[in-house]
Coordinates of C-alpha atoms and ligand atoms in Angstrom, one line a residue:
Chain K
M1 CA 0.0 0.0 0.0
T2 CA 1.2 3.4 -0.8
T3 CA 1.8 6.1 1.9
P4 CA -1.3 8.3 2.1
K5 CA -0.9 11.9 1.0
L6 CA -2.5 13.1 4.1
Q7 CA -2.9 11.2 7.4
V8 CA -4.8 12.6 10.4
Q9 CA -4.2 10.5 13.5
N10 CA -6.3 10.9 16.6
V11 CA -6.2 14.7 16.4
W12 CA -7.7 16.8 19.1
K13 CA -8.2 20.6 19.1
R14 CA -9.1 22.4 22.2
F15 CA -9.5 26.2 22.3
P16 CA -8.9 27.8 25.6
V17 CA -11.8 29.7 27.0
E18 CA -11.7 32.6 29.4
K19 CA -13.5 30.8 32.2
G20 CA -14.4 27.2 32.6
E21 CA -13.4 24.2 30.5
A22 CA -11.7 24.4 27.1
L23 CA -13.9 24.3 24.0
V24 CA -13.3 21.0 22.2
A25 CA -13.6 21.7 18.5
V26 CA -12.1 18.5 17.1
Q27 CA -12.2 15.3 19.1
D28 CA -10.0 12.3 18.4
L29 CA -10.4 12.6 14.7
S30 CA -8.6 10.2 12.2
M31 CA -8.9 10.3 8.4
T32 CA -6.7 9.7 5.4
V33 CA -6.5 11.1 1.9
Q34 CA -4.7 9.0 -0.8
P35 CA -2.6 10.5 -3.5
N36 CA -4.7 11.8 -6.4
E37 CA -7.9 11.5 -4.4
F38 CA -10.6 14.1 -4.0
V39 CA -12.0 13.9 -0.5
S40 CA -14.7 16.1 1.0
L41 CA -15.4 16.9 4.7
V42 CA -19.0 17.7 5.4
G43 CA -20.8 18.4 8.6
P44 CA -23.1 20.8 10.4
S45 CA -22.0 24.4 10.9
G46 CA -19.6 24.9 13.7
C47 CA -18.5 21.2 13.8
G48 CA -14.9 21.9 13.3
K49 CA -14.4 21.5 9.5
S50 CA -12.4 24.7 9.1
T51 CA -10.4 24.0 12.2
M52 CA -9.5 20.5 10.9
L53 CA -8.4 22.0 7.5
M54 CA -6.4 24.7 9.1
M55 CA -4.5 22.1 11.2
A56 CA -3.8 20.2 8.0
A57 CA -2.5 23.3 6.4
G58 CA -0.2 23.8 9.4
L59 CA -1.8 27.2 10.2
E60 CA -3.5 26.1 13.4
P61 CA -1.6 24.3 16.1
I62 CA -2.8 20.8 17.0
T63 CA -3.6 20.1 20.6
E64 CA -3.1 16.4 20.5
G65 CA -2.4 13.7 17.9
E66 CA -0.5 14.0 14.6
I67 CA -1.0 15.0 11.0
K68 CA 1.3 13.6 8.3
V69 CA 1.8 14.6 4.8
D70 CA 3.6 12.0 2.7
G71 CA 4.5 10.2 5.9
G72 CA 6.2 13.3 7.4
T73 CA 4.8 15.1 10.4
V74 CA 3.4 18.5 9.7
F75 CA 4.8 21.3 11.8
G76 CA 3.7 24.4 9.8
P77 CA 2.5 25.6 6.5
G78 CA 4.5 24.6 3.4
P79 CA 4.5 24.9 -0.4
D80 CA 3.5 21.3 -0.7
R81 CA 0.0 22.3 0.3
G82 CA -2.0 25.1 -1.4
V83 CA -4.9 26.6 0.6
V84 CA -8.1 28.3 -0.7
F85 CA -10.0 30.1 1.9
Q86 CA -13.7 30.7 2.4
T87 CA -13.2 34.4 2.6
Y88 CA -11.7 36.5 -0.3
T89 CA -7.9 36.5 0.3
L90 CA -6.6 38.4 -2.8
F91 CA -4.3 41.2 -2.0
P92 CA -6.3 44.3 -3.0
W93 CA -3.3 46.4 -4.0
L94 CA -2.1 43.9 -6.5
T95 CA -3.5 43.2 -10.0
V96 CA -4.8 39.7 -10.7
E97 CA -1.5 38.8 -12.4
E98 CA 0.6 40.1 -9.5
N99 CA -1.6 38.3 -7.0
V100 CA -0.8 35.0 -8.7
R101 CA 2.8 35.9 -9.1
F102 CA 3.0 36.7 -5.4
A103 CA 2.6 33.0 -4.6
L104 CA 5.9 32.3 -6.5
K105 CA 7.9 34.8 -4.4
K106 CA 9.7 32.1 -2.5
S107 CA 9.6 29.3 -5.1
G108 CA 13.0 30.1 -6.6
V109 CA 11.4 29.8 -10.1
E110 CA 13.2 32.2 -12.5
K111 CA 11.4 35.3 -13.8
S112 CA 10.7 34.3 -17.3
K113 CA 9.3 30.9 -16.2
Q114 CA 7.2 32.7 -13.6
D115 CA 5.5 34.7 -16.4
E116 CA 4.7 31.6 -18.2
L117 CA 3.3 29.9 -15.1
V118 CA 1.2 32.9 -14.2
R119 CA -0.3 33.1 -17.7
D120 CA -1.0 29.3 -17.9
H121 CA -2.8 29.3 -14.6
L122 CA -4.9 32.4 -15.4
R123 CA -5.9 30.6 -18.6
L124 CA -6.7 27.5 -16.6
V125 CA -9.3 29.5 -14.7
G126 CA -10.4 31.5 -17.7
L127 CA -9.2 34.9 -16.6
E128 CA -6.3 35.6 -19.0
D129 CA -8.1 38.7 -20.2
F130 CA -8.3 40.1 -16.6
A131 CA -4.6 39.8 -15.9
R132 CA -4.3 43.6 -15.3
A133 CA -7.6 44.0 -13.4
M134 CA -7.6 45.0 -9.7
P135 CA -9.5 42.6 -7.3
N136 CA -12.1 45.3 -6.6
Q137 CA -13.1 45.2 -10.2
L138 CA -13.9 41.5 -10.1
S139 CA -17.0 39.5 -9.1
G140 CA -17.0 37.1 -6.2
G141 CA -16.6 34.1 -8.5
M142 CA -13.8 35.7 -10.4
R143 CA -12.0 36.4 -7.2
Q144 CA -12.2 32.8 -6.1
R145 CA -10.9 31.7 -9.5
V146 CA -7.9 33.9 -9.0
A147 CA -7.4 32.4 -5.6
I148 CA -7.5 28.9 -7.1
A149 CA -5.0 29.9 -9.8
R150 CA -2.8 31.4 -7.0
A151 CA -3.0 28.2 -5.0
L152 CA -2.1 26.0 -7.9
V153 CA 0.6 28.1 -9.5
Y154 CA 3.4 26.8 -7.3
R155 CA 2.3 23.3 -8.1
P156 CA 1.5 22.0 -4.6
Q157 CA 1.1 18.3 -4.1
M158 CA -2.2 18.9 -2.4
L159 CA -5.0 21.4 -2.4
L160 CA -6.9 22.3 0.8
M161 CA -10.1 24.1 0.2
D162 CA -12.4 25.6 2.8
E163 CA -15.8 26.2 1.4
P164 CA -14.3 28.1 -1.5
F165 CA -17.6 28.6 -3.2
G166 CA -19.7 29.2 0.0
A167 CA -20.2 32.9 -0.7
L168 CA -21.3 32.5 -4.3
D169 CA -24.7 32.5 -5.8
A170 CA -26.1 29.2 -7.1
Q171 CA -25.3 29.7 -10.8
T172 CA -21.8 30.9 -10.2
R173 CA -21.3 28.1 -7.8
M174 CA -22.3 25.5 -10.5
L175 CA -19.9 27.0 -13.0
M176 CA -17.1 27.0 -10.4
Q177 CA -17.8 23.4 -9.5
E178 CA -17.5 22.4 -13.1
L179 CA -14.3 24.4 -13.5
L180 CA -12.8 22.6 -10.5
L181 CA -13.9 19.3 -11.8
N182 CA -12.2 19.9 -15.1
I183 CA -9.0 21.1 -13.5
W184 CA -8.9 18.2 -11.2
Q185 CA -9.7 15.6 -13.9
A186 CA -6.9 17.0 -16.0
D187 CA -4.1 16.8 -13.3
R188 CA -5.5 15.0 -10.3
T189 CA -3.9 17.0 -7.6
T190 CA -4.9 15.6 -4.3
V191 CA -7.7 17.6 -2.8
L192 CA -9.2 17.9 0.7
F193 CA -12.4 19.9 0.3
V194 CA -14.5 21.3 3.1
T195 CA -18.2 22.2 2.4
H196 CA -21.6 22.0 3.9
D197 CA -23.2 21.5 0.5
V198 CA -23.9 17.8 0.2
E199 CA -24.5 17.8 -3.6
E200 CA -21.3 19.7 -4.1
A201 CA -19.4 17.1 -2.1
I202 CA -20.9 14.2 -4.0
L203 CA -20.4 15.8 -7.4
L204 CA -16.7 16.4 -6.7
S205 CA -15.5 13.7 -4.5
D206 CA -14.2 10.2 -4.5
R207 CA -14.9 9.9 -0.8
I208 CA -16.8 11.9 1.7
Y209 CA -16.2 12.1 5.5
V210 CA -19.3 13.1 7.4
M211 CA -18.5 14.9 10.7
T212 CA -20.6 14.9 13.9
A213 CA -21.8 18.1 15.5
R214 CA -19.2 19.8 17.8
P215 CA -17.0 18.4 19.1
G216 CA -16.2 17.1 15.6
R217 CA -15.5 13.5 15.1
I218 CA -15.9 11.3 12.0
K219 CA -19.4 9.9 11.9
A220 CA -19.2 8.1 8.6
E221 CA -17.1 7.6 5.5
I222 CA -18.9 7.3 2.2
V223 CA -17.4 6.2 -1.1
V224 CA -18.8 8.0 -4.1
D225 CA -18.8 5.3 -6.8
L226 CA -20.1 7.6 -9.6
P227 CA -18.3 7.2 -12.9
R228 CA -15.9 9.9 -14.0
P229 CA -15.6 12.2 -15.9
R230 CA -18.6 13.8 -14.2
A231 CA -20.5 16.8 -15.2
F232 CA -23.1 18.8 -13.4
M233 CA -26.1 18.0 -15.5
E234 CA -25.6 14.3 -16.1
T235 CA -24.4 13.4 -12.6
E236 CA -27.2 15.2 -10.8
G237 CA -29.7 13.0 -12.6
D238 CA -28.0 9.8 -11.9
E239 CA -30.1 7.7 -9.5
R240 CA -27.0 6.7 -7.5
F241 CA -26.4 10.4 -7.0
V242 CA -29.9 10.8 -5.6
K243 CA -29.4 7.8 -3.2
L244 CA -26.1 9.1 -1.9
R245 CA -27.5 12.5 -1.4
K246 CA -30.3 11.1 0.7
Q247 CA -27.8 9.0 2.7
V248 CA -25.5 11.9 3.5
L249 CA -28.2 14.3 4.2
S250 CA -29.9 12.1 6.7
L251 CA -26.6 11.5 8.4
I252 CA -26.1 15.3 8.8
H253 CA -29.7 15.8 9.7
S254 CA -29.5 13.5 12.7
E255 CA -26.5 15.4 13.9
V256 CA -28.1 18.8 13.6
K257 CA -31.2 17.5 15.4
Q258 CA -29.1 16.1 18.3
A259 CA -27.2 19.3 18.6
G260 CA -30.2 21.5 18.4
Chain Z
M1 CA -43.8 54.4 -34.8
A2 CA -41.0 52.3 -33.6
N3 CA -38.7 55.2 -33.5
S4 CA -40.9 57.5 -31.6
P5 CA -39.2 58.5 -28.4
I6 CA -40.8 57.2 -25.3
A7 CA -41.6 60.0 -23.0
R8 CA -39.9 59.1 -19.8
P9 CA -41.2 60.8 -16.7
K10 CA -38.6 63.3 -15.5
E11 CA -36.6 61.6 -12.7
K12 CA -37.3 63.0 -9.4
I13 CA -34.2 63.9 -7.4
Q14 CA -34.2 62.1 -4.1
L15 CA -31.9 63.9 -1.7
L16 CA -32.7 62.0 1.4
E17 CA -32.2 58.3 0.6
L18 CA -30.1 56.1 2.9
R19 CA -26.5 56.1 1.6
R20 CA -27.6 57.1 -1.9
E21 CA -25.3 59.3 -4.0
I22 CA -26.8 62.7 -4.8
P23 CA -25.9 65.0 -7.7
R24 CA -22.6 66.7 -7.1
Q25 CA -24.0 70.3 -7.4
Y26 CA -26.4 69.6 -4.5
Y27 CA -23.6 68.1 -2.4
V28 CA -21.2 71.0 -2.9
G29 CA -24.0 73.6 -2.9
A30 CA -25.3 72.5 0.4
G31 CA -21.9 72.8 2.0
I32 CA -21.2 76.2 0.6
G33 CA -24.7 77.3 1.4
F34 CA -24.4 76.4 5.0
I35 CA -21.2 78.5 5.4
A36 CA -23.0 81.3 3.6
V37 CA -25.9 81.3 6.0
F38 CA -23.4 81.4 8.8
V39 CA -21.6 84.4 7.4
A40 CA -24.8 86.1 6.6
A41 CA -26.0 85.7 10.2
W42 CA -22.7 87.1 11.4
F43 CA -23.0 90.0 9.0
L44 CA -26.6 90.8 10.1
L45 CA -25.9 90.5 13.8
T46 CA -23.0 92.9 13.7
S47 CA -24.1 95.5 11.1
F48 CA -27.4 96.3 13.0
G49 CA -25.7 96.6 16.3
F50 CA -27.3 93.6 18.0
V51 CA -24.0 92.8 19.7
S52 CA -21.2 95.0 20.8
K53 CA -18.2 94.8 18.6
I54 CA -16.0 94.0 21.6
F55 CA -17.8 90.7 21.6
L56 CA -18.2 90.2 17.9
P57 CA -16.6 92.4 15.3
S58 CA -18.1 92.7 11.9
P59 CA -16.8 90.6 9.0
A60 CA -15.4 93.9 7.5
A61 CA -13.4 94.5 10.6
V62 CA -11.9 91.0 10.5
W63 CA -11.1 91.5 6.8
G64 CA -9.4 94.8 7.6
E65 CA -7.3 93.1 10.2
L66 CA -6.4 90.4 7.7
M67 CA -5.2 93.0 5.2
K68 CA -3.3 94.8 7.9
Q69 CA -1.5 91.6 8.9
I70 CA -0.7 90.6 5.3
Q71 CA 0.8 94.0 4.7
S72 CA 2.9 94.1 7.9
G73 CA 4.0 90.6 7.3
V74 CA 2.8 89.5 10.7
L75 CA 0.5 86.8 9.2
W76 CA 3.3 85.1 7.4
Q77 CA 5.6 85.2 10.4
D78 CA 2.9 83.8 12.6
A79 CA 1.8 81.1 10.1
G80 CA 5.3 80.2 9.3
A81 CA 6.3 79.8 13.0
S82 CA 3.1 77.8 13.7
L83 CA 3.5 75.5 10.7
Y84 CA 7.0 74.8 11.6
R85 CA 6.1 73.9 15.1
I86 CA 3.2 71.7 14.0
M87 CA 5.2 69.9 11.5
V88 CA 8.1 69.1 13.8
G89 CA 5.8 68.2 16.7
W90 CA 3.7 66.0 14.6
L91 CA 6.6 64.4 12.8
L92 CA 8.2 63.6 16.1
S93 CA 5.1 62.0 17.3
T94 CA 4.6 60.1 14.1
L95 CA 8.2 59.0 14.1
F96 CA 7.6 57.1 17.4
A97 CA 3.9 56.3 16.9
V98 CA 4.4 54.4 13.6
P99 CA 7.0 51.8 14.8
I100 CA 5.6 51.4 18.3
G101 CA 2.0 51.1 16.9
I102 CA 3.1 48.5 14.4
L103 CA 4.8 46.5 17.2
M104 CA 1.7 46.8 19.4
G105 CA -0.7 45.8 16.6
N106 CA 1.3 42.7 15.7
F107 CA 2.8 41.3 18.9
H108 CA 0.8 40.8 22.0
F109 CA 3.9 41.2 24.0
F110 CA 4.3 44.9 22.9
E111 CA 0.6 45.6 23.4
G112 CA 0.9 44.3 26.9
L113 CA 4.1 46.2 27.5
F114 CA 2.9 49.7 26.3
E115 CA -0.8 49.9 26.5
P116 CA -1.4 50.3 30.2
F117 CA 1.2 53.2 30.3
I118 CA -0.3 54.8 27.2
D119 CA -3.8 54.5 28.4
L120 CA -2.7 56.2 31.6
V121 CA -1.0 59.2 29.9
R122 CA -3.7 59.5 27.3
Y123 CA -6.2 60.8 29.8
M124 CA -3.8 63.4 31.2
P125 CA -4.6 66.8 29.6
A126 CA -1.8 68.2 27.5
V127 CA -2.4 71.7 29.0
A128 CA -1.4 70.4 32.4
F129 CA 2.0 69.6 31.0
V130 CA 2.8 73.2 30.1
P131 CA 4.4 74.2 33.4
L132 CA 6.4 70.9 33.5
T133 CA 7.6 71.3 30.0
I134 CA 8.7 74.8 30.6
L135 CA 10.5 73.7 33.7
W136 CA 12.3 70.9 31.8
L137 CA 12.8 72.5 28.4
G138 CA 12.7 76.2 28.8
V139 CA 10.7 78.4 26.7
D140 CA 12.0 77.9 23.2
D141 CA 10.5 75.8 20.4
S142 CA 11.5 72.5 21.9
Q143 CA 8.8 73.2 24.6
K144 CA 6.2 73.7 21.9
F145 CA 7.2 70.5 20.2
A146 CA 6.9 68.7 23.5
I147 CA 3.3 69.9 24.0
L148 CA 2.3 69.0 20.5
F149 CA 4.0 65.6 21.0
I150 CA 2.2 64.9 24.3
G151 CA -1.1 65.9 22.7
T152 CA -0.7 63.8 19.6
F153 CA 1.5 60.8 20.3
F154 CA -0.6 58.9 22.8
Q155 CA -3.7 59.0 20.6
E156 CA -1.8 58.4 17.4
V157 CA 0.0 55.2 18.6
L158 CA -3.3 53.6 19.5
L159 CA -4.9 54.5 16.1
I160 CA -1.8 53.0 14.3
M161 CA -2.1 49.8 16.4
D162 CA -5.8 49.6 15.3
N163 CA -4.9 50.2 11.7
V164 CA -2.5 47.3 11.8
K165 CA -5.0 45.0 13.6
T166 CA -7.7 45.5 11.0
V167 CA -5.7 43.6 8.4
P168 CA -7.7 40.4 7.9
R169 CA -6.2 37.3 9.5
D170 CA -6.8 35.2 6.4
L171 CA -4.6 37.5 4.3
I172 CA -1.8 36.8 6.8
Q173 CA -2.6 33.0 6.8
V174 CA -2.6 32.7 3.1
S175 CA 0.8 34.4 2.9
Y176 CA 2.2 31.8 5.2
T177 CA 1.2 29.1 2.8
F178 CA 3.4 30.8 0.2
G179 CA 6.3 30.2 2.4
L180 CA 6.9 33.8 3.5
S181 CA 8.6 34.3 6.9
K182 CA 6.8 36.5 9.5
W183 CA 9.0 39.4 8.8
E184 CA 8.3 39.2 5.1
I185 CA 4.6 39.0 5.8
L186 CA 4.9 42.0 8.2
W187 CA 6.6 44.1 5.5
N188 CA 4.9 42.8 2.3
V189 CA 1.4 42.1 3.5
I190 CA 0.4 43.7 6.9
L191 CA 2.0 47.1 6.4
R192 CA 1.0 47.3 2.8
A193 CA -2.6 46.4 3.7
A194 CA -2.6 48.8 6.7
L195 CA -1.2 51.7 4.7
P196 CA -4.4 53.4 3.8
G197 CA -5.7 53.3 7.3
V198 CA -2.4 54.7 8.6
W199 CA -2.6 57.5 6.0
D200 CA -6.0 58.4 7.4
T201 CA -4.6 58.4 10.9
F202 CA -2.0 60.8 9.8
R203 CA -4.7 63.1 8.5
I204 CA -6.7 62.9 11.7
T205 CA -3.7 63.3 14.0
L206 CA -2.4 66.3 12.1
G207 CA -5.8 67.8 12.7
W208 CA -5.4 67.3 16.4
A209 CA -2.0 68.8 16.3
W210 CA -3.6 72.0 15.0
T211 CA -5.9 72.0 18.0
Y212 CA -3.0 71.7 20.4
L213 CA -1.2 74.6 18.7
V214 CA -2.9 77.3 20.9
V215 CA -2.1 75.2 24.0
A216 CA 1.6 75.0 22.9
E217 CA 1.8 78.7 22.3
L218 CA -0.2 79.6 25.4
V219 CA 2.8 81.0 27.3
A220 CA 6.3 82.0 26.5
A221 CA 5.9 82.6 22.8
N222 CA 6.5 85.8 20.8
V223 CA 5.3 84.7 17.5
G224 CA 2.7 82.2 16.2
L225 CA -1.0 82.0 15.4
G226 CA -1.8 80.8 18.8
Y227 CA 0.3 83.4 20.5
R228 CA -1.4 86.2 18.4
I229 CA -4.7 84.9 19.7
M230 CA -3.7 84.9 23.3
R231 CA -2.2 88.3 23.1
A232 CA -5.2 89.8 21.4
Q233 CA -7.3 88.6 24.3
R234 CA -5.3 90.8 26.7
F235 CA -6.1 93.9 24.6
L236 CA -9.6 92.9 23.7
E237 CA -8.8 92.9 20.0
T238 CA -11.6 90.6 19.2
E239 CA -11.1 90.8 15.4
T240 CA -7.5 89.5 15.8
I241 CA -8.8 86.6 17.8
I242 CA -11.4 85.8 15.2
L243 CA -9.0 86.2 12.4
G244 CA -6.5 83.8 14.1
I245 CA -9.1 81.2 14.6
L246 CA -10.2 81.4 11.0
V247 CA -6.6 81.2 9.7
I248 CA -6.0 78.1 11.8
G249 CA -9.3 76.6 10.5
V250 CA -8.4 77.3 6.9
L251 CA -4.8 75.9 7.2
G252 CA -6.3 72.8 8.9
L253 CA -8.7 72.4 6.1
I254 CA -6.0 72.7 3.5
T255 CA -3.8 70.0 5.1
D256 CA -6.9 67.8 5.5
Y257 CA -7.7 68.2 1.9
L258 CA -4.2 67.4 0.7
F259 CA -4.3 64.2 2.6
K260 CA -7.6 63.2 1.2
L261 CA -6.5 64.0 -2.3
S262 CA -3.2 62.0 -2.0
Y263 CA -5.2 59.2 -0.4
K264 CA -7.3 58.8 -3.6
K265 CA -4.1 59.0 -5.7
L266 CA -2.2 56.6 -3.6
F267 CA -4.8 53.9 -2.8
P268 CA -7.2 53.6 -5.8
W269 CA -7.5 49.9 -4.9
V270 CA -9.3 50.5 -1.6
I271 CA -12.8 49.2 -2.0
Q272 CA -15.3 52.0 -1.5
A273 CA -17.6 50.8 1.3
R274 CA -20.9 52.5 0.6
Ligands
LIG1 N1 -9.8 30.8 17.4 C1 -10.9 30.2 18.0 N2 -11.0 30.4 19.3 C2 -12.0 29.8 20.0 N3 -12.9 29.0 19.4 C3 -12.8 28.8 18.1 C4 -11.8 29.4 17.3 N4 -12.0 29.0 16.0 C5 -13.0 28.2 16.1 N5 -13.6 28.1 17.3 C6 -14.8 27.3 17.6 O1 -14.5 25.9 17.2 C7 -15.7 25.4 16.6 C8 -15.5 24.9 15.2 O2 -15.2 26.0 14.4 P1 -15.0 25.8 12.8 O3 -14.8 27.2 12.3 O4 -13.9 24.8 12.6 O5 -16.4 25.2 12.4 P2 -16.9 24.9 10.9 O6 -17.3 23.5 10.9 O7 -15.9 25.3 9.9 O8 -18.2 25.8 10.7 P3 -18.8 26.5 9.4 O9 -19.4 25.5 8.6 O10 -19.9 27.4 10.0 O11 -17.7 27.2 8.7 C9 -16.8 26.5 16.7 O12 -17.6 26.2 17.8 C10 -16.0 27.7 16.9 O13 -16.7 28.6 17.7
LIG2 MG1 -15.8 26.9 8.3

C-alpha cells in the first residue's frame, strides 16, 4: 500500500476559554486522503471543519495527535499544500496577475518561467483577459478563480479548500464546481475539500467524510462510486447520486437534530 | 412608430435616501450654502448693532485686520512659525507612533508592555503639562514640540495599532502558505494592507496637532498664530482673535484636503464601502 498523501491520526483541538473548560472543536479525529484522491469533509455548521483543514494546512496548532503529509509530520504551512479560503484573500493592492505571481515569491522559479506559469494558470481559470484588473473590479466568482489559480501556481502536491464557493450564488457556484472538476480531472492534484453543501461534495469527491456536531468526530465515511468524468447535469440526474444525497443528508440531519 | 421617443417621466431627485449618492451640485452647494448662511447671520448680527463689537466684530473689521497683517507681514511670520512647530511636533510624534503602533498591533507582548502606560497618559490633559515642559525644556521651540507631541502621540500610537489590527487574519494566513517568513509578511502584507488606514490616521492626528497649537503657544511665545490669539485677548482685540481662529481653520482644512487628495491617488484599490 502506498503512503497516504494526508494522514490525520487521533487529532484533538481544544480552544482555551476565558472561564471554565476548554472548548473542544475536534475530538480524536482520524482520516486519510490517498494520492490523487478528491476527499470532502462535510458536517453541520460549527462542527470543526475549518479548524480541521487549518490544522492540515499547518496554520493552526494541533492540541493532541498527529498529522502527516507523505508520511512526514506537519509542523507548519508549506509549499506542498495550497490553501483556498472561504473568505476572499486576494491582495487588493495587486493586480490579478501580480496576485498569482506573489505565490511564487519564495519558489525560486526564475522570472521568465514565472511569467509563463502565471499566464498558464490564469488561462486555466479562464481569466487571461483580466490579468491587469484589480481585485475590486472582479465579481466574487472571479476572485475565487484567481485564488484557485494562485493556490495552484506553485504546483502544490495537495490542495486544501475551505468552502471556496460558499459565498457565491447558485449559478456561479455551479460553474465553479465544473471548473474545479475539469481542472482536477486533468491533473488529479490531491484535494481535501470542506463544504456543507452535500450535492457539491458528491459531485466532486471520490470519498466523503461526514463529521458529527461539535465536538467534531468522523461519523461516517462514504465512497462515491459515480463514474468519471462527471459533469453537473448528467451526474445530478444519476439515481445513485440521488441515493447518496439522501444518505449523506440524513446523516447530517440526525447530527443537527441532536445538537439542536 | 417604432422610432418615436418614449416619454420618460422626469426623474425626481431624491436627496434623502439612505446612503444614496446625490448630484454633485447639490452636495457641494449644500456645504457652501451652510457656510454662507453662517456668514450672513454674522453680518446681520454685527451690522445692525445687535451685539457690541467688543464681543463680535463685523466681517469687515476682520477682513481689515487680515489686510493689515498681510501688509505688515505678521500673518506670514505667525503662520510660518506655527506651521514649523506643528510639522516638527507632529513628525516627532509620528516617528515614534508608527513603529511602536506597528509592534503593538502585531505582537501581543508589545501591546501588553505599552498599552497600560499609554492609556494612563492618554487621559492626562496636555495643557497640564505646560508648566512641566517649561521647567524641563525652557521656553524655546522645543517646549512647543513637546506639548504637540504629548497631545498627539498617545492617541496616534493607538490608532496605528488599530490600523494594523484590521488587516484580515486570512490575508496573513494565506501568505504563510506561500512560504513567507513572519517578517516578510509583516513588511509585504500587513504594512501594505494597513497603509491606507495609517494614512487616514496621519490626516486625523495632524488635525489634532492644530488644535494643540494654541495650547503650545499659550505661554512663553512671541510669534505664532496661537500666540497672536492669546495676546489679542489681553487687549480685547476681538477681530484679531477671530482672524486667528479662521486662519487656523483654513490651514487645517488645507492639510486635511491634501491628505484626502493624496489618499485617492495613492490607494485607488481601496474598496469603496458605501
Ligand atoms: N480561534 C478560536 N477560538 C475559540 N474557538 C474557536 C476558534 N476557532 C473556532 N472556534 C470554535 O470551534 C468550533 C469549530 O469552528 P470551525 O470554524 O472549525 O467550524 P466549521 O465546521 O468550519 O463551521 P462553518 O461550517 O460554520 O464554517 C466552533 O464552535 C468555533 O466557535
Ligand atoms: Mg468553516
